[in-house]
Coordinates of C-alpha atoms and ligand atoms in Angstrom, one line a residue:
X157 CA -26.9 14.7 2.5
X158 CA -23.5 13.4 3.7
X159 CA -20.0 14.7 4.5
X160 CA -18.0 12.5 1.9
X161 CA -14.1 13.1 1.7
X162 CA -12.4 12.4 -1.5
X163 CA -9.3 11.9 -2.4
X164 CA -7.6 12.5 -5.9
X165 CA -3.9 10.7 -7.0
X166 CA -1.6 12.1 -8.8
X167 CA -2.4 10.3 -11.9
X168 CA -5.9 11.3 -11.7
X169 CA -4.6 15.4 -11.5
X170 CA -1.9 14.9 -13.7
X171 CA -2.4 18.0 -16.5
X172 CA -5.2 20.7 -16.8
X173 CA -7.3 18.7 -18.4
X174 CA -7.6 16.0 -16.0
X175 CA -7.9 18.6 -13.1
X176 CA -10.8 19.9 -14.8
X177 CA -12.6 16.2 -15.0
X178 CA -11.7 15.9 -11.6
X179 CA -13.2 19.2 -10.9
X180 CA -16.6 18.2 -12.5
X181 CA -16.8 15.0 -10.4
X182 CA -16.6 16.9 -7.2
X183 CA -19.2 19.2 -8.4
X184 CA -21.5 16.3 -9.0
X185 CA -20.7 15.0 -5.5
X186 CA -21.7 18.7 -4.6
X187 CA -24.4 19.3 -6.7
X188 CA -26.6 16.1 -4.9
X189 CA -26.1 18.2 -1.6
X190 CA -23.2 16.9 -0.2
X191 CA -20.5 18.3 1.8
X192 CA -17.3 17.4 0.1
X193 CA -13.6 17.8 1.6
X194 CA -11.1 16.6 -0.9
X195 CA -7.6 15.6 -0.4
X196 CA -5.1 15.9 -3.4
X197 CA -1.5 14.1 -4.8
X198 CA 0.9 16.3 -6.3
X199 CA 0.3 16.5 -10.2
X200 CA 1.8 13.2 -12.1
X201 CA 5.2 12.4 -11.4
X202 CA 5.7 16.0 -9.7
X203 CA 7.3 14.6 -6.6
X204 CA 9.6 12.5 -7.9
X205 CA 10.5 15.4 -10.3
X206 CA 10.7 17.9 -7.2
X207 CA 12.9 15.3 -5.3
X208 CA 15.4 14.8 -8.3
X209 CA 15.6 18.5 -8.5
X210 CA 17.0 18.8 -5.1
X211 CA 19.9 16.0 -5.8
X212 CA 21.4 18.2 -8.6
X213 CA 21.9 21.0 -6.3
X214 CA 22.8 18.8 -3.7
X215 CA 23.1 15.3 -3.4
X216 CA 22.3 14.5 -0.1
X217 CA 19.6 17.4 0.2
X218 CA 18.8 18.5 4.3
X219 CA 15.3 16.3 5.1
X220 CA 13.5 19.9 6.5
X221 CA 14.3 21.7 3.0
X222 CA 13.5 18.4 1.2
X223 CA 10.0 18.1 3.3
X224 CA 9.4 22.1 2.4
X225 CA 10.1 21.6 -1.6
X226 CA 8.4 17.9 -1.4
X227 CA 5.0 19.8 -0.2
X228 CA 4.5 22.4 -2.9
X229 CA 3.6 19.9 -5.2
X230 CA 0.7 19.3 -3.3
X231 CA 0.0 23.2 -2.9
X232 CA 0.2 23.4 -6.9
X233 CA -2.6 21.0 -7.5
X234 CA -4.8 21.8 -4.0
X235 CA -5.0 25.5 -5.5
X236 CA -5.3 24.9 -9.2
X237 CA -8.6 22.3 -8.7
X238 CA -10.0 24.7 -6.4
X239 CA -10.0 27.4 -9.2
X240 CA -11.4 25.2 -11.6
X241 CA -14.0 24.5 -9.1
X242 CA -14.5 28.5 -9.3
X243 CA -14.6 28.4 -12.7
X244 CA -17.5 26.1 -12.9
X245 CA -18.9 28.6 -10.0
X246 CA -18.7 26.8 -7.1
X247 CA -17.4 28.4 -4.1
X248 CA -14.2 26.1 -3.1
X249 CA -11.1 27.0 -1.0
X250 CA -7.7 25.4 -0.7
X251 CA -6.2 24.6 2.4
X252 CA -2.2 23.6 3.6
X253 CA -1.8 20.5 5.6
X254 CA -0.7 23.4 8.4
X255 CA -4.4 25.4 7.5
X256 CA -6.0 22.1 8.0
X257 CA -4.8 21.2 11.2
X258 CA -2.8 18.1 10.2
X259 CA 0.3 18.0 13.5
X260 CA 3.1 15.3 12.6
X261 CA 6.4 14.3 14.8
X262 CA 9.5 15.7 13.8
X263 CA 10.5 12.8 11.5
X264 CA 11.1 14.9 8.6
X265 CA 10.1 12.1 5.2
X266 CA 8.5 9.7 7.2
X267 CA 6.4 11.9 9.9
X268 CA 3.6 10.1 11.8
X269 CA 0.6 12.4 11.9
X270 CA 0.2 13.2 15.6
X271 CA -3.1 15.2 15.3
X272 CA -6.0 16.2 13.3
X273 CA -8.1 19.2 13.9
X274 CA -9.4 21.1 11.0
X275 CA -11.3 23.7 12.9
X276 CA -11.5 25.7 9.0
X277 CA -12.1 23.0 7.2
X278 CA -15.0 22.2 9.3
X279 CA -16.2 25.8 9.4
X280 CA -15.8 25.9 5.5
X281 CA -17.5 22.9 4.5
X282 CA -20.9 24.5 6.9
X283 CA -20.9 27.2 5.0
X284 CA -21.2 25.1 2.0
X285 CA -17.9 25.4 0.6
X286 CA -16.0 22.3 -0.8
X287 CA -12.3 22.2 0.9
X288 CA -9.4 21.2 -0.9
X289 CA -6.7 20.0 1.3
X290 CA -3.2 19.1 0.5
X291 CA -2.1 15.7 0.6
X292 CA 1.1 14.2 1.7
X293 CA 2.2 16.6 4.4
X294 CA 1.9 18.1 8.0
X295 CA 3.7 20.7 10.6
X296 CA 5.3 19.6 13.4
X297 CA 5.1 21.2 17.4
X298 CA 7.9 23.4 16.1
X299 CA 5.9 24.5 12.6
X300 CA 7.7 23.0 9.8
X301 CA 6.4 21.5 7.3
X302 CA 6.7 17.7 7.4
X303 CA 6.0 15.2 5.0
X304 CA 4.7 11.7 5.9
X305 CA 6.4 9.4 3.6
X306 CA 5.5 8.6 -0.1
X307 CA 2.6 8.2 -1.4
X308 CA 1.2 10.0 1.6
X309 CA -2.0 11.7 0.6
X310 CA -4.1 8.2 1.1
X311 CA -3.7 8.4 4.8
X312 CA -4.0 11.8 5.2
X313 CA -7.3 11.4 3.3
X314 CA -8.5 9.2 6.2
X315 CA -7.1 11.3 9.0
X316 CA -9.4 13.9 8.0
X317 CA -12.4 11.8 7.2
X318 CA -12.1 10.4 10.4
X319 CA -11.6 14.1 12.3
X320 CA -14.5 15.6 10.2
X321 CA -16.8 12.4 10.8
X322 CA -17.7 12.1 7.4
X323 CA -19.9 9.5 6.3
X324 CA -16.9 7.8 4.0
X325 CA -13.9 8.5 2.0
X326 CA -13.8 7.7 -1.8
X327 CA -10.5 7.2 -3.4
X328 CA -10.3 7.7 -7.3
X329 CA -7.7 6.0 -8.7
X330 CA -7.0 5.2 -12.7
X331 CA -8.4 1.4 -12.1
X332 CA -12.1 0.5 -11.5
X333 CA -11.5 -0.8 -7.9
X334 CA -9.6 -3.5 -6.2
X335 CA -8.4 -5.9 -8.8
X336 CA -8.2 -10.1 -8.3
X337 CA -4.5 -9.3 -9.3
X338 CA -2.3 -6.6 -11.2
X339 CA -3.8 -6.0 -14.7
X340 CA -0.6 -5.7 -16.1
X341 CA 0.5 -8.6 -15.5
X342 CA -3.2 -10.5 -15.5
X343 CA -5.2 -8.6 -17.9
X344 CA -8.8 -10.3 -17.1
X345 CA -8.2 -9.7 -13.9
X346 CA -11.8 -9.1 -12.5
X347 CA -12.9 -6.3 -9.7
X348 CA -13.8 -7.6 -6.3
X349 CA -16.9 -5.7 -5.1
X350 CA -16.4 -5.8 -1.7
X351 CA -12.2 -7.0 0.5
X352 CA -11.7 -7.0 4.0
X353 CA -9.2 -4.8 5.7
X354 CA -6.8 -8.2 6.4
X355 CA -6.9 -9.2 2.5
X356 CA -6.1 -5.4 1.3
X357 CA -3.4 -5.4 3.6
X358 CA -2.1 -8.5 2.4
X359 CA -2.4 -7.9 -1.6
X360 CA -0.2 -4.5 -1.0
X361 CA 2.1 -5.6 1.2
X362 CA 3.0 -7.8 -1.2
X363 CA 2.9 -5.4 -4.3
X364 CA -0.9 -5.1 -5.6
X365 CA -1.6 -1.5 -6.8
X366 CA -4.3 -0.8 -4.3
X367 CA -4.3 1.8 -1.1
X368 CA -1.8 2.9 1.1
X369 CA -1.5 0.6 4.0
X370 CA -1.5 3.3 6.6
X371 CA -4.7 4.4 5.3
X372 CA -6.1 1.1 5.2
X373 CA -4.8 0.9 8.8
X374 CA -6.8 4.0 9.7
X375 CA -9.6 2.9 8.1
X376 CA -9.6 -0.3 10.1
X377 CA -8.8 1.4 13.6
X378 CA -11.3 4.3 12.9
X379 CA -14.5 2.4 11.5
X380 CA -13.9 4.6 8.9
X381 CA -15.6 3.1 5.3
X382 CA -12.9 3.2 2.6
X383 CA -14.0 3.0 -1.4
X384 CA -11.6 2.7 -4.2
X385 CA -13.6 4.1 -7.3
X386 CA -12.3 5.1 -10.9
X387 CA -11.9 8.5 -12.0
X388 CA -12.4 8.8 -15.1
X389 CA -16.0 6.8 -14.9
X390 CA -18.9 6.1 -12.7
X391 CA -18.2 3.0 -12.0
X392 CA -19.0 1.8 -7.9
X393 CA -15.9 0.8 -7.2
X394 CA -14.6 -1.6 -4.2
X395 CA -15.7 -1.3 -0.6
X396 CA -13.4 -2.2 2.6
X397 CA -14.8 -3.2 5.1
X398 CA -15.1 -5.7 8.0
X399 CA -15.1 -9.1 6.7
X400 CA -17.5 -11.4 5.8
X401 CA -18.3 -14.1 3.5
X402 CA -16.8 -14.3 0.0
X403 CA -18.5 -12.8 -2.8
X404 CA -19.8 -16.2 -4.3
X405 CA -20.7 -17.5 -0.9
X406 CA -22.7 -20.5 -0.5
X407 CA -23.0 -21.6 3.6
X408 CA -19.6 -23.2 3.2
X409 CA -18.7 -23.9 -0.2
X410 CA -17.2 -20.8 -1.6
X411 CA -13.8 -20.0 -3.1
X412 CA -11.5 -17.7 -0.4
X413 CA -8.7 -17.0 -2.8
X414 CA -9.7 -13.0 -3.6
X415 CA -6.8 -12.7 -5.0
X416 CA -3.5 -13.3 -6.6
X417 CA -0.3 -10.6 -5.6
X418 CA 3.2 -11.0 -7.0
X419 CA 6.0 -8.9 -6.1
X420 CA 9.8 -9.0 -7.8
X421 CA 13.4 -7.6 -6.7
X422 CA 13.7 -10.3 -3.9
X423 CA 17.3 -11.8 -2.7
X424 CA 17.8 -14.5 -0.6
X425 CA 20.2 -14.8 2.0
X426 CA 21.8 -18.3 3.6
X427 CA 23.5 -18.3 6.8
X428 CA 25.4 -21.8 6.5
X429 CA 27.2 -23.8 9.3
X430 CA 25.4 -21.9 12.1
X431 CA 25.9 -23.3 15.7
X432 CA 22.3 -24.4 17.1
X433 CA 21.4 -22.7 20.2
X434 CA 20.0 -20.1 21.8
X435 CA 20.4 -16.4 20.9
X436 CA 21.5 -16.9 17.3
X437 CA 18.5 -16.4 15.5
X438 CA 18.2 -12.8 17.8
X439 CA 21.6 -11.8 16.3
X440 CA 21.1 -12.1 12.7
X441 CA 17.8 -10.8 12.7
X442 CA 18.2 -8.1 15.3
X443 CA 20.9 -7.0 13.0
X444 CA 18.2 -6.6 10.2
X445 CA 15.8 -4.7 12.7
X446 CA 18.1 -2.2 13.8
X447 CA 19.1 -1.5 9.8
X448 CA 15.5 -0.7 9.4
X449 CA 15.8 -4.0 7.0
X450 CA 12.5 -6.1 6.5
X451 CA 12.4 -9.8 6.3
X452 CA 10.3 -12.1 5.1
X453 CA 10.3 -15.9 4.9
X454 CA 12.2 -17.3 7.4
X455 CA 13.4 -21.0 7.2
X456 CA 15.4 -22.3 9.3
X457 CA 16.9 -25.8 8.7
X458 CA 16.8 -29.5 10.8
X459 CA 20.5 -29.7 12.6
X460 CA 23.2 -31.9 12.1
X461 CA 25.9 -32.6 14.3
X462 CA 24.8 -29.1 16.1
X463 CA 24.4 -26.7 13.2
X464 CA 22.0 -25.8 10.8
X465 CA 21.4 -23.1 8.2
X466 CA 19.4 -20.2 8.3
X467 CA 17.1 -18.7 5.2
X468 CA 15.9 -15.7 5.0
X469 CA 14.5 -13.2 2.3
X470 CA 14.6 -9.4 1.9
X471 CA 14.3 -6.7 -0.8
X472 CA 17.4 -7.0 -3.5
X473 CA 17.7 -3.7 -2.9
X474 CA 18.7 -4.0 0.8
X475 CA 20.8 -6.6 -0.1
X476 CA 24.6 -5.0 -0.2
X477 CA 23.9 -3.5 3.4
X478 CA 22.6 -6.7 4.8
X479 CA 25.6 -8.5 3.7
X480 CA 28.1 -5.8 5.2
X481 CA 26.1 -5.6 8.6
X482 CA 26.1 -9.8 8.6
X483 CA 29.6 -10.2 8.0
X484 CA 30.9 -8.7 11.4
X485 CA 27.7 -11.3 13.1
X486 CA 28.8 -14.1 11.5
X487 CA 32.5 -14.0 13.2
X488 CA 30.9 -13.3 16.3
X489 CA 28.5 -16.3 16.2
X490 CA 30.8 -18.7 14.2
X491 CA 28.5 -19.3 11.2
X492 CA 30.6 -20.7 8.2
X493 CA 29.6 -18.9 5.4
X494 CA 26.7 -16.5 4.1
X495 CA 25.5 -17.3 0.7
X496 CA 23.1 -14.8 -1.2
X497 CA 21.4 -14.5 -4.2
X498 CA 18.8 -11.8 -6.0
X499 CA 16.7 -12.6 -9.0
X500 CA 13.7 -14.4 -6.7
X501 CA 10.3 -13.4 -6.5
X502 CA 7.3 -14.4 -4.8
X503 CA 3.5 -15.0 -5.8
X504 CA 0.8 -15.4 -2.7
X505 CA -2.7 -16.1 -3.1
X506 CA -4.3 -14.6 -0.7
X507 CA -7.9 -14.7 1.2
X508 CA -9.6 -14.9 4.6
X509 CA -9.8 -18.7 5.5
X510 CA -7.2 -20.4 3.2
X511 CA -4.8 -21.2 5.4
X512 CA -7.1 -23.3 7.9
X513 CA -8.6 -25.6 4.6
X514 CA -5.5 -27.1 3.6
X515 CA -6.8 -28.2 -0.1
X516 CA -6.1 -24.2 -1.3
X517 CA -2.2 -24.9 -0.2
X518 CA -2.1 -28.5 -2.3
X519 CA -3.7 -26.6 -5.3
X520 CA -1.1 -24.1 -5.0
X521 CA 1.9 -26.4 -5.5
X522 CA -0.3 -28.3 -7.7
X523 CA -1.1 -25.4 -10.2
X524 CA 2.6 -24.3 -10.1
X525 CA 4.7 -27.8 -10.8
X526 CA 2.2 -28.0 -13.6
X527 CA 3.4 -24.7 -14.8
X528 CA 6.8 -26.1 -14.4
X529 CA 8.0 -23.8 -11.5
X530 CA 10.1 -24.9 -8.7
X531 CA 9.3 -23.2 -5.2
X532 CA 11.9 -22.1 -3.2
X533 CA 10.5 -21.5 -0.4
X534 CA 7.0 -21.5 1.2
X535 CA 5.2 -19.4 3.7
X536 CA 2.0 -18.5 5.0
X537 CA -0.3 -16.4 7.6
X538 CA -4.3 -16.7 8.0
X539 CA -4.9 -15.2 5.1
X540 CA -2.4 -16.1 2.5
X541 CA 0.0 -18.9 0.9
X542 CA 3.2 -17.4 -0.9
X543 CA 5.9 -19.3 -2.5
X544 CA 9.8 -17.9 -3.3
X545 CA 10.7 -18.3 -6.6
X546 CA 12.7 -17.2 -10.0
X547 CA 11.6 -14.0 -11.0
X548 CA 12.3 -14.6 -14.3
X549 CA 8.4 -17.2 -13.3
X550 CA 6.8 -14.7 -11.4
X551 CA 4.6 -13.4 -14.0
X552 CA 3.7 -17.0 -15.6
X553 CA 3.2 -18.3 -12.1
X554 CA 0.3 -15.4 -11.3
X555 CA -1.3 -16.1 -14.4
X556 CA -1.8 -19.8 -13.8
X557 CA -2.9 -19.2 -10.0
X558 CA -5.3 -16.2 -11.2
X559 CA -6.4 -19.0 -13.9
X560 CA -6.9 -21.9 -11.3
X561 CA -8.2 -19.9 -8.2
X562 CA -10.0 -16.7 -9.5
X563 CA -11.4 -17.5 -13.0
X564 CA -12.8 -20.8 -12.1
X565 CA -15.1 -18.9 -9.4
X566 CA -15.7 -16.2 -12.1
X567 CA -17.2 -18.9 -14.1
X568 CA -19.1 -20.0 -11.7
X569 CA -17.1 -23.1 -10.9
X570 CA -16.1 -22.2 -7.3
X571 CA -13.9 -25.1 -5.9
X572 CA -15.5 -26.5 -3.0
X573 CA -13.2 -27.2 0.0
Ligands
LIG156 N1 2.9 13.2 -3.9 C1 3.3 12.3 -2.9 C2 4.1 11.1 -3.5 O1 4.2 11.1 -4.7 C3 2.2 11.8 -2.1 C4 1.2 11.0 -2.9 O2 1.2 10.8 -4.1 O3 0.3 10.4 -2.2 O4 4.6 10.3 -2.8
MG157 MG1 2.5 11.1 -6.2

């Protein structure tokens, strides 16, 4: 017998039908003697619905009213699972983010949860009652409801996992696990049976449909076993955890490319003619910081005759306010000009280890000239390579890196480096 939490997307809830599926795989989890506290989404697309809502009646809705409407969706599908759990006559009870002990801070959209103590929950589940607690949400010192930024119910899954020292929390999600890349895009893309922390982190950060970072973070701070398992079949899913050798090792000869992560929507931004010296970098990219604006590769140029240009890449979508906060730092540091462009993306392959064998980086920019693809720009960390380039190649250059890194070793014909 274990504690297991597990936690339920919004996909996976999505109508009455799919509650009640989701209903009979808790029971099973139940039935083997389990105690089971489950964390839910709001049904489908019900946030987004909720928060669309709001703009017609006002469009620039208070955050405390927003953070109020936001966390009934989670209240509709926490209550209705736990009666279909009574109707297949098992004795569950729903539970608010407030009932479960789940503090935040006062940001209201973005909260950070401050505290965990689910003193019910706890008494509930030793009764031998299975807890449905809603996702997404807190209350703060004052007692408002808070919400903790989108797509929030993954790390409040672990929060509670963590304070009820369960054994592991299971996510279900509509895929069978951690994919090599997105099946959209890649469609024999193969499940990975076991990722580390680092390489989870990596492929969503960079726009792989996996987990949540913050709960991944948890996870990884808390020793707290993660598995991403499929819903809608028994499938064992992906573990995270603490990393080790690739799947295929062999003493040193393995492939450490896990997988491939692409990401669109990228502009690029030139600051040209910039004076070289100290300070200047600070400006521009304190000016980014304080905008709440992330950046990503950074190249900075060789000078001549005492300036040089500065690269840099964000989201397109931050683009027009990066531009208007620049403008008034170029005067002040005497750049010439800033140049900009959207319609970039990146692809990264990513694994533990790839960046200190050099041969993964050659086959990179190997695999992609022969796909005819120009790269941009170039940038790596420990665990991944990822190249800038025309989004209208992002989707050709994942296939041919998923083909030259990841099908190779699924065939058996890992590249020794
Ligand atoms: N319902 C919230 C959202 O859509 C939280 C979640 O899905 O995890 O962002
Ligand atoms: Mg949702």
């Amino acid at each position: 017998m274990a504690r297991i939490v597990q936690k339920f997307g919004g996909s996976s809830v999505a109508d009455a039908d799919r509650i009640r599926t989701v209903a009979a795989r808790i029971a099973r989890t139940y039935r083997d003697g389990n105690e089971v506290a489950v964390v839910v989404s709001a049904m489908g697309d019900t946030t987004d619905e909720l928060i669309a809502l709001a703009r017609q009646v006002n469009p620039d809705p208070d955050p405390r009213e927003l953070d109020m409407l936001m966390s009934t969706g989670e209240t509709v599908s926490a209550t209705l699972l736990s009666m279909a759990l009574h109707g297949l006559g098992l004795p569950a009870i729903s539970f608010t983010a407030g009932q479960a002990g789940i503090r935040t801070d006062d940001q209201h959209r973005r909260a950070l949860m401050t505290s965990v103590k689910p003193e019910r929950v706890r008494r509930a589940l030793e009764q031998g009652r299975i807890c449905i607690i809603t996702g997404f949400q807190g209350v703060n010192e004052a007692g408002d409801i808070t919400t903790i930024g989108r797509g929030g119910s993954d790390p409040t899954a672990v929060a509670v996992a963590v304070a009820l020292k369960a054994a592991r929390c299971e996510f279900y999600k509509d895929v069978d696990g951690i994919l090599t890349a997105d099946p959209r895009v890649v469609p024999n893309a193969r499940k990975l049976d076991t990722i580390s922390h680092e390489e989870i982190l990596e492929l969503a950060n960079l726009g792989a449909q996996v987990l949540h970072p913050r709960a991944v973070e948890l996870g990884q701070v808390y020793g707290m076993p993660l598995v991403v398992r499929p819903t809608f079949n028994d499938g064992p899913g992906t573990v995270i955890q603490a990393e080790e050798a690739g799947e295929e090792a062999g003493m040193e000869q393995y492939n450490r490319v896990r997988g491939i992560a692409h990401e669109k929507g990228v502009a690029k931004v030139t600051v040209v003619g910039v004076p070289d010296r100290p300070g200047i970098a600070h400006r521009i990219f304190q000016a980014m910081a304080d905008a709440g604006i992330n950046v990503d590769i950074i190249v900075q140029n060789v000078s001549h005759g005492g300036v040089t240009d500065m690269s840099f890449t964000i989201a397109a979508d931050d683009l027009g306010q990066a531009q208007r906060l620049l403008e008034p730092v170029r005067t002040a540091i005497g750049a010439r000009d800033i140049s900009s462009a959207r319609g970039f993306g990146k692809v990264s392959i990513v694994g533990t280890g790839i960046q200190s064998h050099p041969g993964y980086a050659a086959r990179m920019f190997g695999t992609l000239s022969d796909a005819g693809i120009n790269i941009q720009m170039i940038t790596t960390s420990d665990i991944r390579i990822t190249c800038l380039i025309d989004e209208a190649a992002v989707e050709h250059a994942t296939r041919a890196l998923h083909t030259a890194f990841n099908e190779a070793t699924a065939a058996g014909q890992a590249a020794a480096y």
